[in-house]
Amino acid sequence: MRKQLAQIRELVELPLRHPQLFKSIGVKPPKGILMYGPPGSGKTLIARAVANETGAFFLVINGPEIMSKMAGESESNLRKAFEEAEKNAPSIIFIDEIDSIAPKRRGGSAGDAGGAGDRVLNQLLTEMDGMNAKKTVFIIGATNRPDIIDSALLRPGRLDQLIYIPLPDEASRLQIFKACLRKSPLAGNVDLATLAKFTAGFSGADITEICQRACKYAIREDIEKDIERQRKAKESSGDMEVDSAAEEPAQIKAVHFEESMKFARRSVSDADIRKYTAFAQTLQQSRGFGSEFRFPAQPQSVAEPAPPGDDEDDLYA
């Protein structure tokens, strides 16, 4: 996701680290971005990593936790969160599952607990528009359902930058395997490149599950060996410490991954991938002119006529 990470760094780090650049050029920095994509693709991890790199105050708002059955409490919770972010600026507000608090407005209170959802969305829009320009607060939203988010939240000046976070490709899957197993003792017969090749369409969360299951098999095997070693030590008069020293340390072997792959599953279907890809293409086509816009060609300057002379032939030339 090098392209997506570069976009996010440009949109988030520049306003937080160099706000004077935007002031010198006479424009306001962007207020927020919306990351959308299939579940388990790493949207939350990206937001936390960006906040960690910039050193900004990081405030997490989980969409379902904001909602309350008490009238007015949901809006109050949202308002307090924005006040805390402004007090600790520069800061990043990360709204996870933003589709739960910002769905398309239905315009009525039927089936919506008296219109609580619309009121929370209105409060969110008000807070985003009313943020103090002197306080550097950036908003990052994440969702698996970008098609149901209200269009008012996606207009310029709010979450106007939409970034698609796709499933990892083969090179990225290899890096995820290495990251998940960086502290684990691997046997020499474990080929992570082969695992990355055979896990096409798997998300980062799916790959993490494969690694965790393989680790459990290795732990189970080591426990069984330890039980067997203790049984033999009780039956014989040999030195148990010598036998323990002779045992190999626990390792994650190829057989453990082979067993783990039997239970591997994809959490995102091909139909879901096509849905996200189509939404990204439709969004790109509906926004802006793309490559069709060009400035009109500058008209060529016409040479001014020479001033008339005394010669009559020159006047009628």
mmCIF file of C-alpha atoms in Angstrom:
data_model
loop_
_atom_site.group_PDB
_atom_site.id
_atom_site.type_symbol
_atom_site.label_atom_id
_atom_site.label_comp_id
_atom_site.label_asym_id
_atom_site.label_seq_id
_atom_site.Cartn_x
_atom_site.Cartn_y
_atom_site.Cartn_z
ATOM 1 C CA MET A 1 0.000 0.000 0.000
ATOM 2 C CA ARG A 2 2.852 2.360 -0.769
ATOM 3 C CA LYS A 3 0.643 4.665 -2.829
ATOM 4 C CA GLN A 4 -2.070 4.857 -0.160
ATOM 5 C CA LEU A 5 0.444 5.400 2.644
ATOM 6 C CA ALA A 6 2.132 8.180 0.680
ATOM 7 C CA GLN A 7 -1.249 9.897 0.210
ATOM 8 C CA ILE A 8 -2.097 9.619 3.891
ATOM 9 C CA ARG A 9 1.297 10.936 4.982
ATOM 10 C CA GLU A 10 0.950 13.873 2.625
ATOM 11 C CA LEU A 11 -2.551 14.697 3.839
ATOM 12 C CA VAL A 12 -1.952 14.164 7.575
ATOM 13 C CA GLU A 13 1.698 14.844 8.339
ATOM 14 C CA LEU A 14 2.064 18.058 6.346
ATOM 15 C CA PRO A 15 -0.756 19.953 8.143
ATOM 16 C CA LEU A 16 0.423 18.689 11.552
ATOM 17 C CA ARG A 17 4.160 19.252 11.102
ATOM 18 C CA HIS A 18 4.241 22.212 8.717
ATOM 19 C CA PRO A 19 1.086 24.316 9.181
ATOM 20 C CA GLN A 20 3.037 27.435 8.204
ATOM 21 C CA LEU A 21 3.316 26.167 4.624
ATOM 22 C CA PHE A 22 -0.456 26.282 4.186
ATOM 23 C CA LYS A 23 -0.609 29.693 5.848
ATOM 24 C CA SER A 24 2.080 31.088 3.553
ATOM 25 C CA ILE A 25 0.299 29.895 0.417
ATOM 26 C CA GLY A 26 -3.043 31.211 1.637
ATOM 27 C CA VAL A 27 -5.137 28.023 1.914
ATOM 28 C CA LYS A 28 -6.544 26.061 4.803
ATOM 29 C CA PRO A 29 -5.144 22.553 5.297
ATOM 30 C CA PRO A 30 -7.478 19.606 4.705
ATOM 31 C CA LYS A 31 -9.564 18.609 7.715
ATOM 32 C CA GLY A 32 -9.960 14.899 7.219
ATOM 33 C CA ILE A 33 -9.858 11.779 5.141
ATOM 34 C CA LEU A 34 -12.030 8.688 4.883
ATOM 35 C CA MET A 35 -10.368 5.299 4.541
ATOM 36 C CA TYR A 36 -12.640 2.625 3.160
ATOM 37 C CA GLY A 37 -12.089 -0.951 2.130
ATOM 38 C CA PRO A 38 -12.752 -4.564 3.065
ATOM 39 C CA PRO A 39 -12.551 -5.578 6.738
ATOM 40 C CA GLY A 40 -9.155 -6.636 8.037
ATOM 41 C CA SER A 41 -7.166 -4.617 5.500
ATOM 42 C CA GLY A 42 -5.414 -2.515 8.168
ATOM 43 C CA LYS A 43 -7.318 0.775 8.266
ATOM 44 C CA THR A 44 -7.108 1.084 12.054
ATOM 45 C CA LEU A 45 -3.431 0.136 12.079
ATOM 46 C CA ILE A 46 -2.658 2.796 9.482
ATOM 47 C CA ALA A 47 -4.374 5.494 11.545
ATOM 48 C CA ARG A 48 -2.470 4.502 14.691
ATOM 49 C CA ALA A 49 0.826 4.356 12.797
ATOM 50 C CA VAL A 50 0.335 7.844 11.347
ATOM 51 C CA ALA A 51 -0.448 9.261 14.792
ATOM 52 C CA ASN A 52 2.610 7.545 16.225
ATOM 53 C CA GLU A 53 4.897 8.914 13.499
ATOM 54 C CA THR A 54 3.644 12.472 13.847
ATOM 55 C CA GLY A 55 3.648 12.413 17.652
ATOM 56 C CA ALA A 56 0.145 13.887 17.690
ATOM 57 C CA PHE A 57 -2.469 13.306 20.363
ATOM 58 C CA PHE A 58 -4.569 10.354 19.201
ATOM 59 C CA LEU A 59 -8.229 10.145 20.165
ATOM 60 C CA VAL A 60 -10.263 7.097 19.154
ATOM 61 C CA ILE A 61 -14.031 7.335 18.755
ATOM 62 C CA ASN A 62 -15.769 4.039 18.155
ATOM 63 C CA GLY A 63 -18.993 4.781 16.320
ATOM 64 C CA PRO A 64 -21.303 2.371 18.179
ATOM 65 C CA GLU A 65 -19.979 3.505 21.584
ATOM 66 C CA ILE A 66 -21.047 7.093 20.919
ATOM 67 C CA MET A 67 -24.690 6.142 20.586
ATOM 68 C CA SER A 68 -26.728 6.225 23.797
ATOM 69 C CA LYS A 69 -30.350 5.551 24.609
ATOM 70 C CA MET A 70 -30.527 8.765 26.673
ATOM 71 C CA ALA A 71 -31.771 11.772 24.718
ATOM 72 C CA GLY A 72 -28.963 14.212 23.945
ATOM 73 C CA GLU A 73 -26.210 12.070 25.475
ATOM 74 C CA SER A 74 -24.841 10.893 22.131
ATOM 75 C CA GLU A 75 -24.402 14.459 20.903
ATOM 76 C CA SER A 76 -22.818 15.418 24.234
ATOM 77 C CA ASN A 77 -20.285 12.571 23.998
ATOM 78 C CA LEU A 78 -19.313 13.669 20.514
ATOM 79 C CA ARG A 79 -18.967 17.293 21.551
ATOM 80 C CA LYS A 80 -16.735 16.388 24.506
ATOM 81 C CA ALA A 81 -14.479 14.317 22.259
ATOM 82 C CA PHE A 82 -13.898 17.241 19.898
ATOM 83 C CA GLU A 83 -13.285 19.594 22.835
ATOM 84 C CA GLU A 84 -10.648 17.227 24.220
ATOM 85 C CA ALA A 85 -8.952 17.003 20.815
ATOM 86 C CA GLU A 86 -8.791 20.783 20.461
ATOM 87 C CA LYS A 87 -7.424 21.106 23.991
ATOM 88 C CA ASN A 88 -4.578 18.681 23.176
ATOM 89 C CA ALA A 89 -3.848 19.932 19.651
ATOM 90 C CA PRO A 90 -2.128 19.008 17.421
ATOM 91 C CA SER A 91 -4.275 15.920 17.494
ATOM 92 C CA ILE A 92 -5.869 13.254 15.335
ATOM 93 C CA ILE A 93 -9.465 12.112 15.837
ATOM 94 C CA PHE A 94 -9.962 8.601 14.536
ATOM 95 C CA ILE A 95 -13.614 7.605 14.068
ATOM 96 C CA ASP A 96 -13.819 3.859 13.554
ATOM 97 C CA GLU A 97 -16.953 2.389 11.956
ATOM 98 C CA ILE A 98 -18.064 5.882 11.032
ATOM 99 C CA ASP A 99 -20.958 4.482 9.010
ATOM 100 C CA SER A 100 -22.721 3.656 12.300
ATOM 101 C CA ILE A 101 -23.047 7.343 13.226
ATOM 102 C CA ALA A 102 -23.142 8.933 9.769
ATOM 103 C CA PRO A 103 -25.550 6.956 7.588
ATOM 104 C CA LYS A 104 -27.671 8.636 4.974
ATOM 105 C CA ARG A 105 -30.369 10.692 6.645
ATOM 106 C CA ARG A 106 -33.873 9.371 6.275
ATOM 107 C CA GLY A 107 -35.593 12.598 7.215
ATOM 108 C CA GLY A 108 -37.928 11.035 9.766
ATOM 109 C CA SER A 109 -37.940 9.538 13.230
ATOM 110 C CA ALA A 110 -39.584 6.213 12.379
ATOM 111 C CA GLY A 111 -37.419 3.324 13.545
ATOM 112 C CA ASP A 112 -34.611 5.649 14.597
ATOM 113 C CA ALA A 113 -35.238 6.175 18.307
ATOM 114 C CA GLY A 114 -36.769 9.572 17.693
ATOM 115 C CA GLY A 115 -34.254 10.596 15.012
ATOM 116 C CA ALA A 116 -31.172 10.095 17.219
ATOM 117 C CA GLY A 117 -29.040 9.023 14.254
ATOM 118 C CA ASP A 118 -29.802 12.202 12.316
ATOM 119 C CA ARG A 119 -29.072 14.340 15.368
ATOM 120 C CA VAL A 120 -25.681 12.687 15.904
ATOM 121 C CA LEU A 121 -24.783 13.225 12.255
ATOM 122 C CA ASN A 122 -25.833 16.868 12.462
ATOM 123 C CA GLN A 123 -23.712 17.276 15.580
ATOM 124 C CA LEU A 124 -20.727 15.713 13.821
ATOM 125 C CA LEU A 125 -21.082 18.064 10.852
ATOM 126 C CA THR A 126 -21.386 21.044 13.203
ATOM 127 C CA GLU A 127 -18.268 20.069 15.138
ATOM 128 C CA MET A 128 -16.244 19.612 11.952
ATOM 129 C CA ASP A 129 -17.307 22.998 10.592
ATOM 130 C CA GLY A 130 -16.827 24.750 13.935
ATOM 131 C CA MET A 131 -13.308 23.567 14.705
ATOM 132 C CA ASN A 132 -10.980 26.388 15.684
ATOM 133 C CA ALA A 133 -8.793 27.282 12.724
ATOM 134 C CA LYS A 134 -5.903 27.996 15.079
ATOM 135 C CA LYS A 135 -6.021 24.458 16.478
ATOM 136 C CA THR A 136 -4.556 21.704 14.305
ATOM 137 C CA VAL A 137 -7.069 18.852 14.503
ATOM 138 C CA PHE A 138 -7.227 16.211 11.798
ATOM 139 C CA ILE A 139 -10.061 13.692 11.405
ATOM 140 C CA ILE A 140 -9.619 10.186 10.020
ATOM 141 C CA GLY A 141 -12.686 8.049 9.391
ATOM 142 C CA ALA A 142 -12.725 4.332 8.616
ATOM 143 C CA THR A 143 -15.564 2.258 7.242
ATOM 144 C CA ASN A 144 -16.398 -0.962 5.447
ATOM 145 C CA ARG A 145 -19.622 0.539 4.036
ATOM 146 C CA PRO A 146 -18.780 3.766 2.171
ATOM 147 C CA ASP A 147 -21.947 3.491 0.083
ATOM 148 C CA ILE A 148 -24.268 4.248 3.027
ATOM 149 C CA ILE A 149 -22.444 7.316 4.394
ATOM 150 C CA ASP A 150 -24.296 10.626 4.070
ATOM 151 C CA SER A 151 -23.002 12.727 1.198
ATOM 152 C CA ALA A 152 -22.860 15.859 3.379
ATOM 153 C CA LEU A 153 -19.958 14.311 5.291
ATOM 154 C CA LEU A 154 -17.972 13.754 2.107
ATOM 155 C CA ARG A 155 -18.181 17.223 0.636
ATOM 156 C CA PRO A 156 -15.047 19.426 0.328
ATOM 157 C CA GLY A 157 -14.035 20.891 3.671
ATOM 158 C CA ARG A 158 -14.975 17.785 5.648
ATOM 159 C CA LEU A 159 -13.928 14.210 4.857
ATOM 160 C CA ASP A 160 -13.278 15.192 1.275
ATOM 161 C CA GLN A 161 -10.311 12.871 0.654
ATOM 162 C CA LEU A 162 -11.411 9.268 0.128
ATOM 163 C CA ILE A 163 -8.668 6.629 0.089
ATOM 164 C CA TYR A 164 -9.327 3.022 -0.855
ATOM 165 C CA ILE A 165 -7.387 0.522 1.273
ATOM 166 C CA PRO A 166 -7.259 -2.684 -0.809
ATOM 167 C CA LEU A 167 -6.329 -6.214 0.168
ATOM 168 C CA PRO A 168 -2.559 -6.818 0.255
ATOM 169 C CA ASP A 169 -0.757 -8.072 -2.816
ATOM 170 C CA GLU A 170 1.830 -10.878 -2.723
ATOM 171 C CA ALA A 171 4.735 -8.650 -1.678
ATOM 172 C CA SER A 172 2.621 -7.070 1.057
ATOM 173 C CA ARG A 173 1.430 -10.474 2.282
ATOM 174 C CA LEU A 174 5.047 -11.570 2.644
ATOM 175 C CA GLN A 175 5.773 -8.493 4.758
ATOM 176 C CA ILE A 176 2.715 -9.235 6.917
ATOM 177 C CA PHE A 177 3.924 -12.800 7.513
ATOM 178 C CA LYS A 178 7.340 -11.459 8.505
ATOM 179 C CA ALA A 179 5.803 -8.867 10.814
ATOM 180 C CA CYS A 180 3.559 -11.406 12.545
ATOM 181 C CA LEU A 181 6.445 -13.860 13.059
ATOM 182 C CA ARG A 182 9.276 -11.428 13.763
ATOM 183 C CA LYS A 183 9.546 -12.633 17.389
ATOM 184 C CA SER A 184 8.773 -16.305 16.699
ATOM 185 C CA PRO A 185 11.417 -19.038 16.265
ATOM 186 C CA LEU A 186 10.940 -20.425 12.756
ATOM 187 C CA ALA A 187 12.366 -23.683 11.504
ATOM 188 C CA GLY A 188 14.540 -23.647 8.410
ATOM 189 C CA ASN A 189 11.950 -25.462 6.313
ATOM 190 C CA VAL A 190 9.348 -22.672 6.606
ATOM 191 C CA ASP A 191 9.101 -20.753 3.320
ATOM 192 C CA LEU A 192 7.144 -17.562 3.925
ATOM 193 C CA ALA A 193 7.286 -16.619 0.232
ATOM 194 C CA THR A 194 5.330 -19.777 -0.632
ATOM 195 C CA LEU A 195 2.748 -18.947 2.030
ATOM 196 C CA ALA A 196 2.367 -15.437 0.600
ATOM 197 C CA LYS A 197 1.872 -16.897 -2.881
ATOM 198 C CA PHE A 198 -0.896 -19.277 -1.816
ATOM 199 C CA THR A 199 -2.840 -16.717 0.250
ATOM 200 C CA ALA A 200 -4.098 -14.533 -2.599
ATOM 201 C CA GLY A 201 -7.244 -12.667 -1.566
ATOM 202 C CA PHE A 202 -6.476 -12.967 2.153
ATOM 203 C CA SER A 203 -6.584 -9.864 4.329
ATOM 204 C CA GLY A 204 -4.048 -8.934 6.970
ATOM 205 C CA ALA A 205 -6.363 -10.262 9.670
ATOM 206 C CA ASP A 206 -6.685 -13.601 7.843
ATOM 207 C CA ILE A 207 -2.896 -13.937 7.604
ATOM 208 C CA THR A 208 -2.554 -13.115 11.300
ATOM 209 C CA GLU A 209 -4.991 -15.922 12.107
ATOM 210 C CA ILE A 210 -2.888 -18.389 10.083
ATOM 211 C CA CYS A 211 0.251 -17.412 12.021
ATOM 212 C CA GLN A 212 -1.480 -17.603 15.393
ATOM 213 C CA ARG A 213 -2.895 -21.045 14.638
ATOM 214 C CA ALA A 214 0.533 -22.312 13.577
ATOM 215 C CA CYS A 215 2.000 -20.958 16.823
ATOM 216 C CA LYS A 216 -0.661 -22.819 18.811
ATOM 217 C CA TYR A 217 0.230 -26.078 17.076
ATOM 218 C CA ALA A 218 3.899 -25.546 17.918
ATOM 219 C CA ILE A 219 3.043 -24.826 21.577
ATOM 220 C CA ARG A 220 0.809 -27.901 21.742
ATOM 221 C CA GLU A 221 3.581 -30.086 20.327
ATOM 222 C CA ASP A 222 6.106 -28.701 22.807
ATOM 223 C CA ILE A 223 3.724 -29.331 25.734
ATOM 224 C CA GLU A 224 3.132 -32.900 24.584
ATOM 225 C CA LYS A 225 6.885 -33.469 24.343
ATOM 226 C CA ASP A 226 7.362 -32.030 27.841
ATOM 227 C CA ILE A 227 4.672 -34.342 29.267
ATOM 228 C CA GLU A 228 6.259 -37.328 27.563
ATOM 229 C CA ARG A 229 9.693 -36.312 28.875
ATOM 230 C CA GLN A 230 8.411 -36.065 32.435
ATOM 231 C CA ARG A 231 6.741 -39.468 32.149
ATOM 232 C CA LYS A 232 9.955 -41.080 30.987
ATOM 233 C CA ALA A 233 11.896 -39.353 33.756
ATOM 234 C CA LYS A 234 9.556 -40.832 36.374
ATOM 235 C CA GLU A 235 9.810 -44.302 34.886
ATOM 236 C CA SER A 236 13.604 -44.291 34.704
ATOM 237 C CA SER A 237 16.282 -43.225 37.136
ATOM 238 C CA GLY A 238 17.996 -40.981 34.567
ATOM 239 C CA ASP A 239 18.818 -37.349 35.168
ATOM 240 C CA MET A 240 15.874 -35.224 34.111
ATOM 241 C CA GLU A 241 17.989 -32.087 33.681
ATOM 242 C CA VAL A 242 20.260 -33.836 31.194
ATOM 243 C CA ASP A 243 17.235 -34.985 29.183
ATOM 244 C CA SER A 244 15.774 -31.457 29.206
ATOM 245 C CA ALA A 245 18.996 -29.989 27.921
ATOM 246 C CA ALA A 246 19.064 -32.508 25.112
ATOM 247 C CA GLU A 247 15.608 -31.485 23.892
ATOM 248 C CA GLU A 248 15.391 -29.053 20.987
ATOM 249 C CA PRO A 249 13.841 -25.646 21.678
ATOM 250 C CA ALA A 250 10.276 -25.164 20.475
ATOM 251 C CA GLN A 251 10.042 -23.993 16.859
ATOM 252 C CA ILE A 252 7.296 -23.298 14.366
ATOM 253 C CA LYS A 253 7.810 -25.844 11.624
ATOM 254 C CA ALA A 254 6.438 -26.298 8.143
ATOM 255 C CA VAL A 255 4.107 -29.045 9.341
ATOM 256 C CA HIS A 256 2.474 -26.566 11.722
ATOM 257 C CA PHE A 257 1.750 -24.157 8.878
ATOM 258 C CA GLU A 258 0.496 -27.005 6.700
ATOM 259 C CA GLU A 259 -1.971 -27.935 9.419
ATOM 260 C CA SER A 260 -2.938 -24.292 9.934
ATOM 261 C CA MET A 261 -3.611 -23.782 6.227
ATOM 262 C CA LYS A 262 -6.244 -26.527 6.359
ATOM 263 C CA PHE A 263 -8.408 -24.156 8.421
ATOM 264 C CA ALA A 264 -7.443 -20.937 6.615
ATOM 265 C CA ARG A 265 -10.371 -18.941 5.293
ATOM 266 C CA ARG A 266 -10.917 -15.696 3.459
ATOM 267 C CA SER A 267 -13.055 -13.148 5.230
ATOM 268 C CA VAL A 268 -13.616 -11.138 2.022
ATOM 269 C CA SER A 269 -15.279 -12.784 -0.967
ATOM 270 C CA ASP A 270 -14.606 -12.033 -4.620
ATOM 271 C CA ALA A 271 -18.032 -10.388 -4.868
ATOM 272 C CA ASP A 272 -17.112 -7.996 -2.041
ATOM 273 C CA ILE A 273 -13.823 -7.128 -3.732
ATOM 274 C CA ARG A 274 -15.631 -6.344 -6.984
ATOM 275 C CA LYS A 275 -18.079 -4.171 -5.040
ATOM 276 C CA TYR A 276 -15.297 -2.090 -3.480
ATOM 277 C CA THR A 277 -13.446 -1.794 -6.779
ATOM 278 C CA ALA A 278 -16.599 -0.667 -8.592
ATOM 279 C CA PHE A 279 -17.330 1.911 -5.888
ATOM 280 C CA ALA A 280 -13.792 3.316 -6.190
ATOM 281 C CA GLN A 281 -14.089 3.574 -9.969
ATOM 282 C CA THR A 282 -17.533 5.169 -9.797
ATOM 283 C CA LEU A 283 -16.314 7.665 -7.230
ATOM 284 C CA GLN A 284 -13.356 8.621 -9.386
ATOM 285 C CA GLN A 285 -15.571 9.105 -12.430
ATOM 286 C CA SER A 286 -18.164 11.169 -10.560
ATOM 287 C CA ARG A 287 -15.628 13.548 -9.044
ATOM 288 C CA GLY A 288 -13.897 16.063 -11.235
ATOM 289 C CA PHE A 289 -12.941 16.133 -14.869
ATOM 290 C CA GLY A 290 -10.112 13.627 -14.666
ATOM 291 C CA SER A 291 -7.835 13.835 -17.695
ATOM 292 C CA GLU A 292 -10.377 15.655 -19.873
ATOM 293 C CA PHE A 293 -9.751 19.162 -18.513
ATOM 294 C CA ARG A 294 -7.217 21.336 -20.315
ATOM 295 C CA PHE A 295 -6.586 25.053 -20.244
ATOM 296 C CA PRO A 296 -7.437 26.670 -23.586
ATOM 297 C CA ALA A 297 -4.492 27.400 -25.829
ATOM 298 C CA GLN A 298 -3.180 30.917 -25.520
ATOM 299 C CA PRO A 299 -3.982 32.999 -28.659
ATOM 300 C CA GLN A 300 -0.955 33.911 -30.693
ATOM 301 C CA SER A 301 -0.054 37.601 -30.612
ATOM 302 C CA VAL A 302 -0.869 39.455 -33.832
ATOM 303 C CA ALA A 303 1.781 41.826 -35.115
ATOM 304 C CA GLU A 304 0.698 45.469 -35.028
ATOM 305 C CA PRO A 305 0.487 47.191 -38.441
ATOM 306 C CA ALA A 306 3.303 49.548 -39.282
ATOM 307 C CA PRO A 307 2.468 53.256 -39.087
ATOM 308 C CA PRO A 308 1.600 54.760 -42.465
ATOM 309 C CA GLY A 309 4.437 56.486 -44.253
ATOM 310 C CA ASP A 310 4.617 59.347 -46.693
ATOM 311 C CA ASP A 311 4.865 57.064 -49.660
ATOM 312 C CA GLU A 312 1.467 56.570 -51.317
ATOM 313 C CA ASP A 313 2.459 53.030 -52.378
ATOM 314 C CA ASP A 314 2.931 52.094 -48.762
ATOM 315 C CA LEU A 315 -0.589 53.228 -47.907
ATOM 316 C CA TYR A 316 -2.227 50.923 -50.435
ATOM 317 C CA ALA A 317 0.166 48.013 -50.264
#
